[in-house]
Amino acid sequence: MPVSRILKRLGVGIAHRPQATIRHLVMRPKDPLPRGETANVIYRVKCDSCAVDYFGETGKWLQTRMAEHCRAVRTMDPLSLVAEHCANSGHTFAFQNAEILARGNDRVVREAIEAWDTGTTSINHCVALPTAYQAVQTQLSEEKSKREHRRNANPHTCEPMVDTRVAELQADIAIISSASSSGQPASVKPDGSKNASRIPVLGRRLRPMTAAQARTLEADRRPLD
């Protein structure tokens, strides 16, 4: 596993949990929940009028969280990043089309995945990841590009039909979940506006990596099979 090889050089062990277990494949005692009634999720909502999006996490039902966003926009809640964008631009968000990116029962893990996956088009308040984590993200991006190149070169290759967005997040979840340590979740203001204490979430969940180790990682990177 590429991520395991990268982090092994830094003394960080990775434990992998299979997604397709016998219980998952065979046992289906209940009908799948509607998307709106799914809880403990990391989600994304897109602006209807521009490329801006908002990443969030919630332990509530998704439809409950979307109702909170709608109420924040209606009342122009000053603590809501979504309401702020709507007020400044006159745009609206497609709350009814909220996308579930991943699930996690641990709130701190959900927050870490949210920060990890936040992109340049997001209105979330965030800071750049430490150099070591950026190196890991770069490696994951390279592996993704290689897979896409192989699929384009041989479009008839049989591959499982899965949600590619969710599949790409599994490597991120493996890193964050398996390297977790003790600590309390960072405080979060209502409707997604983060306090300054939100910044070190990833540092609490992953083992510290020094800048020197990151430079060593970059110097030792070799093409993987």
Tab-separated table of C-alpha atoms in Angstrom:
chain	number	residue	atom	x	y	z
A	1	MET	CA	0.000	0.000	0.000
A	2	PRO	CA	1.666	3.296	-1.051
A	3	VAL	CA	0.517	5.234	2.024
A	4	SER	CA	1.913	2.532	4.311
A	5	ARG	CA	5.273	2.676	2.581
A	6	ILE	CA	5.449	6.441	2.860
A	7	LEU	CA	4.589	6.608	6.549
A	8	LYS	CA	6.645	3.534	7.473
A	9	ARG	CA	9.797	5.541	6.757
A	10	LEU	CA	8.649	8.025	9.397
A	11	GLY	CA	7.844	5.359	11.965
A	12	VAL	CA	4.070	5.660	11.625
A	13	GLY	CA	2.156	2.393	11.410
A	14	ILE	CA	-1.058	2.066	9.408
A	15	ALA	CA	-3.843	-0.394	10.208
A	16	HIS	CA	-6.182	-1.171	7.327
A	17	ARG	CA	-9.789	-2.193	7.781
A	18	PRO	CA	-11.504	-3.945	4.865
A	19	GLN	CA	-14.535	-2.139	3.494
A	20	ALA	CA	-16.178	-5.209	1.933
A	21	THR	CA	-16.626	-7.663	4.806
A	22	ILE	CA	-18.785	-10.798	4.715
A	23	ARG	CA	-21.212	-9.130	7.109
A	24	HIS	CA	-21.428	-6.080	4.852
A	25	LEU	CA	-21.991	-8.188	1.730
A	26	VAL	CA	-24.409	-10.761	3.178
A	27	MET	CA	-26.182	-9.224	6.162
A	28	ARG	CA	-28.782	-6.641	5.183
A	29	PRO	CA	-31.378	-6.795	7.957
A	30	LYS	CA	-32.678	-3.300	7.182
A	31	ASP	CA	-33.406	-1.264	4.101
A	32	PRO	CA	-30.802	1.406	3.293
A	33	LEU	CA	-31.527	4.708	4.998
A	34	PRO	CA	-32.577	7.656	2.857
A	35	ARG	CA	-29.713	10.071	2.331
A	36	GLY	CA	-31.376	12.749	4.461
A	37	GLU	CA	-31.680	10.363	7.417
A	38	THR	CA	-27.997	9.408	7.378
A	39	ALA	CA	-25.994	10.639	10.377
A	40	ASN	CA	-22.280	10.972	11.235
A	41	VAL	CA	-21.282	12.227	7.795
A	42	ILE	CA	-18.807	14.528	6.084
A	43	TYR	CA	-20.728	16.448	3.432
A	44	ARG	CA	-20.333	19.057	0.714
A	45	VAL	CA	-22.832	21.600	-0.614
A	46	LYS	CA	-22.228	23.630	-3.759
A	47	CYS	CA	-23.213	27.171	-4.636
A	48	ASP	CA	-25.833	27.319	-7.400
A	49	SER	CA	-24.239	30.343	-9.059
A	50	CYS	CA	-20.454	29.908	-8.777
A	51	ALA	CA	-17.705	27.356	-8.153
A	52	VAL	CA	-17.708	27.875	-4.382
A	53	ASP	CA	-18.531	24.944	-2.113
A	54	TYR	CA	-18.761	24.284	1.606
A	55	PHE	CA	-17.480	21.211	3.452
A	56	GLY	CA	-18.965	20.252	6.789
A	57	GLU	CA	-19.430	17.409	9.229
A	58	THR	CA	-22.299	16.523	11.506
A	59	GLY	CA	-23.392	13.820	13.895
A	60	LYS	CA	-27.032	14.683	13.157
A	61	TRP	CA	-29.173	13.579	10.266
A	62	LEU	CA	-28.039	15.249	7.071
A	63	GLN	CA	-31.491	16.748	6.488
A	64	THR	CA	-31.422	18.257	9.990
A	65	ARG	CA	-28.070	19.888	9.309
A	66	MET	CA	-29.288	21.238	5.956
A	67	ALA	CA	-32.335	22.724	7.701
A	68	GLU	CA	-29.953	24.491	10.094
A	69	HIS	CA	-28.015	25.920	7.138
A	70	CYS	CA	-31.259	27.146	5.553
A	71	ARG	CA	-32.323	28.804	8.802
A	72	ALA	CA	-28.900	30.455	9.123
A	73	VAL	CA	-29.234	31.903	5.616
A	74	ARG	CA	-32.798	33.066	6.272
A	75	THR	CA	-31.820	34.845	9.503
A	76	MET	CA	-28.407	35.936	8.153
A	77	ASP	CA	-26.580	34.365	11.078
A	78	PRO	CA	-23.269	36.285	11.415
A	79	LEU	CA	-21.475	33.098	12.521
A	80	SER	CA	-22.465	31.163	9.393
A	81	LEU	CA	-19.967	31.043	6.526
A	82	VAL	CA	-22.741	29.904	4.199
A	83	ALA	CA	-24.958	32.847	5.161
A	84	GLU	CA	-21.999	35.203	4.757
A	85	HIS	CA	-21.396	34.049	1.174
A	86	CYS	CA	-25.094	34.350	0.335
A	87	ALA	CA	-25.265	37.862	1.816
A	88	ASN	CA	-22.139	39.098	0.027
A	89	SER	CA	-22.885	37.603	-3.384
A	90	GLY	CA	-26.650	37.153	-3.502
A	91	HIS	CA	-26.105	33.483	-4.384
A	92	THR	CA	-27.874	30.434	-2.997
A	93	PHE	CA	-26.642	26.959	-2.080
A	94	ALA	CA	-28.129	23.693	-3.345
A	95	PHE	CA	-28.856	22.247	0.091
A	96	GLN	CA	-31.238	19.684	-1.381
A	97	ASN	CA	-28.322	18.241	-3.373
A	98	ALA	CA	-25.875	17.927	-0.479
A	99	GLU	CA	-23.270	15.266	-1.233
A	100	ILE	CA	-22.153	12.730	1.387
A	101	LEU	CA	-18.397	12.228	1.028
A	102	ALA	CA	-17.705	9.854	3.897
A	103	ARG	CA	-18.980	8.656	7.257
A	104	GLY	CA	-17.361	8.393	10.669
A	105	ASN	CA	-18.634	7.851	14.186
A	106	ASP	CA	-15.740	9.784	15.754
A	107	ARG	CA	-16.343	13.526	15.622
A	108	VAL	CA	-12.653	14.440	15.703
A	109	VAL	CA	-11.955	12.088	12.797
A	110	ARG	CA	-14.799	13.714	10.840
A	111	GLU	CA	-13.352	17.157	11.540
A	112	ALA	CA	-9.888	16.026	10.464
A	113	ILE	CA	-11.212	14.547	7.211
A	114	GLU	CA	-13.151	17.761	6.586
A	115	ALA	CA	-9.984	19.854	7.010
A	116	TRP	CA	-7.934	17.378	4.937
A	117	ASP	CA	-10.375	17.457	2.039
A	118	THR	CA	-11.130	21.190	2.005
A	119	GLY	CA	-10.027	22.635	-1.337
A	120	THR	CA	-9.186	26.028	-2.781
A	121	THR	CA	-12.799	26.640	-3.861
A	122	SER	CA	-14.155	26.101	-0.347
A	123	ILE	CA	-15.338	28.948	1.849
A	124	ASN	CA	-14.261	27.058	4.968
A	125	HIS	CA	-11.763	28.806	7.213
A	126	CYS	CA	-8.661	26.634	7.181
A	127	VAL	CA	-4.871	26.756	7.071
A	128	ALA	CA	-2.333	24.920	4.932
A	129	LEU	CA	-1.424	21.451	6.142
A	130	PRO	CA	2.100	20.897	7.521
A	131	THR	CA	4.724	20.038	4.919
A	132	ALA	CA	4.778	16.350	5.839
A	133	TYR	CA	1.040	15.978	5.257
A	134	GLN	CA	1.287	17.897	2.001
A	135	ALA	CA	3.868	15.330	0.868
A	136	VAL	CA	1.434	12.512	1.656
A	137	GLN	CA	-1.355	14.295	-0.230
A	138	THR	CA	0.976	14.788	-3.191
A	139	GLN	CA	1.750	11.063	-3.200
A	140	LEU	CA	-1.955	10.200	-3.084
A	141	SER	CA	-2.623	12.577	-5.990
A	142	GLU	CA	0.137	10.944	-8.026
A	143	GLU	CA	-1.307	7.485	-7.377
A	144	LYS	CA	-4.752	8.745	-8.406
A	145	SER	CA	-3.297	10.140	-11.654
A	146	LYS	CA	-1.610	6.802	-12.369
A	147	ARG	CA	-4.887	4.919	-11.863
A	148	GLU	CA	-6.751	7.332	-14.142
A	149	HIS	CA	-4.025	6.978	-16.784
A	150	ARG	CA	-4.301	3.180	-16.654
A	151	ARG	CA	-8.097	3.364	-16.973
A	152	ASN	CA	-7.815	5.695	-19.977
A	153	ALA	CA	-5.181	3.488	-21.607
A	154	ASN	CA	-7.295	0.359	-21.145
A	155	PRO	CA	-10.976	1.356	-20.811
A	156	HIS	CA	-12.104	-2.291	-20.947
A	157	THR	CA	-10.323	-3.211	-17.716
A	158	CYS	CA	-12.800	-4.686	-15.279
A	159	GLU	CA	-12.926	-2.517	-12.166
A	160	PRO	CA	-15.497	-2.418	-9.375
A	161	MET	CA	-18.253	0.109	-9.971
A	162	VAL	CA	-17.929	2.343	-6.915
A	163	ASP	CA	-18.339	5.997	-6.177
A	164	THR	CA	-14.896	7.268	-7.154
A	165	ARG	CA	-15.150	10.250	-4.831
A	166	VAL	CA	-15.765	8.006	-1.828
A	167	ALA	CA	-13.042	5.594	-2.950
A	168	GLU	CA	-10.496	8.410	-3.060
A	169	LEU	CA	-11.332	9.357	0.528
A	170	GLN	CA	-10.643	5.870	1.885
A	171	ALA	CA	-6.880	6.427	1.914
A	172	ASP	CA	-7.391	9.691	3.792
A	173	ILE	CA	-9.671	8.010	6.316
A	174	ALA	CA	-7.161	5.183	6.837
A	175	ILE	CA	-4.414	7.672	7.699
A	176	ILE	CA	-6.498	9.777	10.059
A	177	SER	CA	-8.386	6.950	11.792
A	178	SER	CA	-5.439	4.623	12.401
A	179	ALA	CA	-3.060	7.300	13.681
A	180	SER	CA	-5.550	8.752	16.153
A	181	SER	CA	-4.523	9.725	19.668
A	182	SER	CA	-6.290	11.040	22.741
A	183	GLY	CA	-7.662	14.555	22.717
A	184	GLN	CA	-10.878	16.523	22.731
A	185	PRO	CA	-12.535	17.746	19.534
A	186	ALA	CA	-11.745	21.281	18.516
A	187	SER	CA	-14.430	23.809	19.351
A	188	VAL	CA	-16.663	24.791	16.483
A	189	LYS	CA	-18.874	27.834	16.232
A	190	PRO	CA	-22.486	27.344	15.107
A	191	ASP	CA	-22.962	26.544	11.423
A	192	GLY	CA	-19.350	25.838	10.626
A	193	SER	CA	-17.295	28.921	11.563
A	194	LYS	CA	-14.197	27.539	13.254
A	195	ASN	CA	-12.323	28.907	16.258
A	196	ALA	CA	-8.562	29.230	16.179
A	197	SER	CA	-8.338	26.014	18.204
A	198	ARG	CA	-9.670	24.173	15.137
A	199	ILE	CA	-6.284	24.597	13.430
A	200	PRO	CA	-4.325	21.842	15.280
A	201	VAL	CA	-6.962	19.118	14.766
A	202	LEU	CA	-4.774	17.142	12.396
A	203	GLY	CA	-1.789	17.563	14.677
A	204	ARG	CA	-3.704	15.906	17.515
A	205	ARG	CA	-4.862	13.046	15.323
A	206	LEU	CA	-1.622	12.263	13.504
A	207	ARG	CA	1.862	11.816	14.911
A	208	PRO	CA	4.010	14.944	14.625
A	209	MET	CA	6.379	15.057	11.653
A	210	THR	CA	9.256	17.522	11.648
A	211	ALA	CA	10.232	19.584	8.638
A	212	ALA	CA	13.503	17.636	8.446
A	213	GLN	CA	11.567	14.359	8.218
A	214	ALA	CA	9.396	15.839	5.488
A	215	ARG	CA	12.488	16.842	3.486
A	216	THR	CA	13.873	13.319	3.956
A	217	LEU	CA	10.567	11.906	2.721
A	218	GLU	CA	10.701	14.046	-0.421
A	219	ALA	CA	14.346	13.100	-1.048
A	220	ASP	CA	13.697	9.371	-0.626
A	221	ARG	CA	10.556	9.171	-2.744
A	222	ARG	CA	10.904	6.566	-5.450
A	223	PRO	CA	8.447	5.389	-8.129
A	224	LEU	CA	6.152	2.689	-6.809
A	225	ASP	CA	5.049	-0.417	-8.671
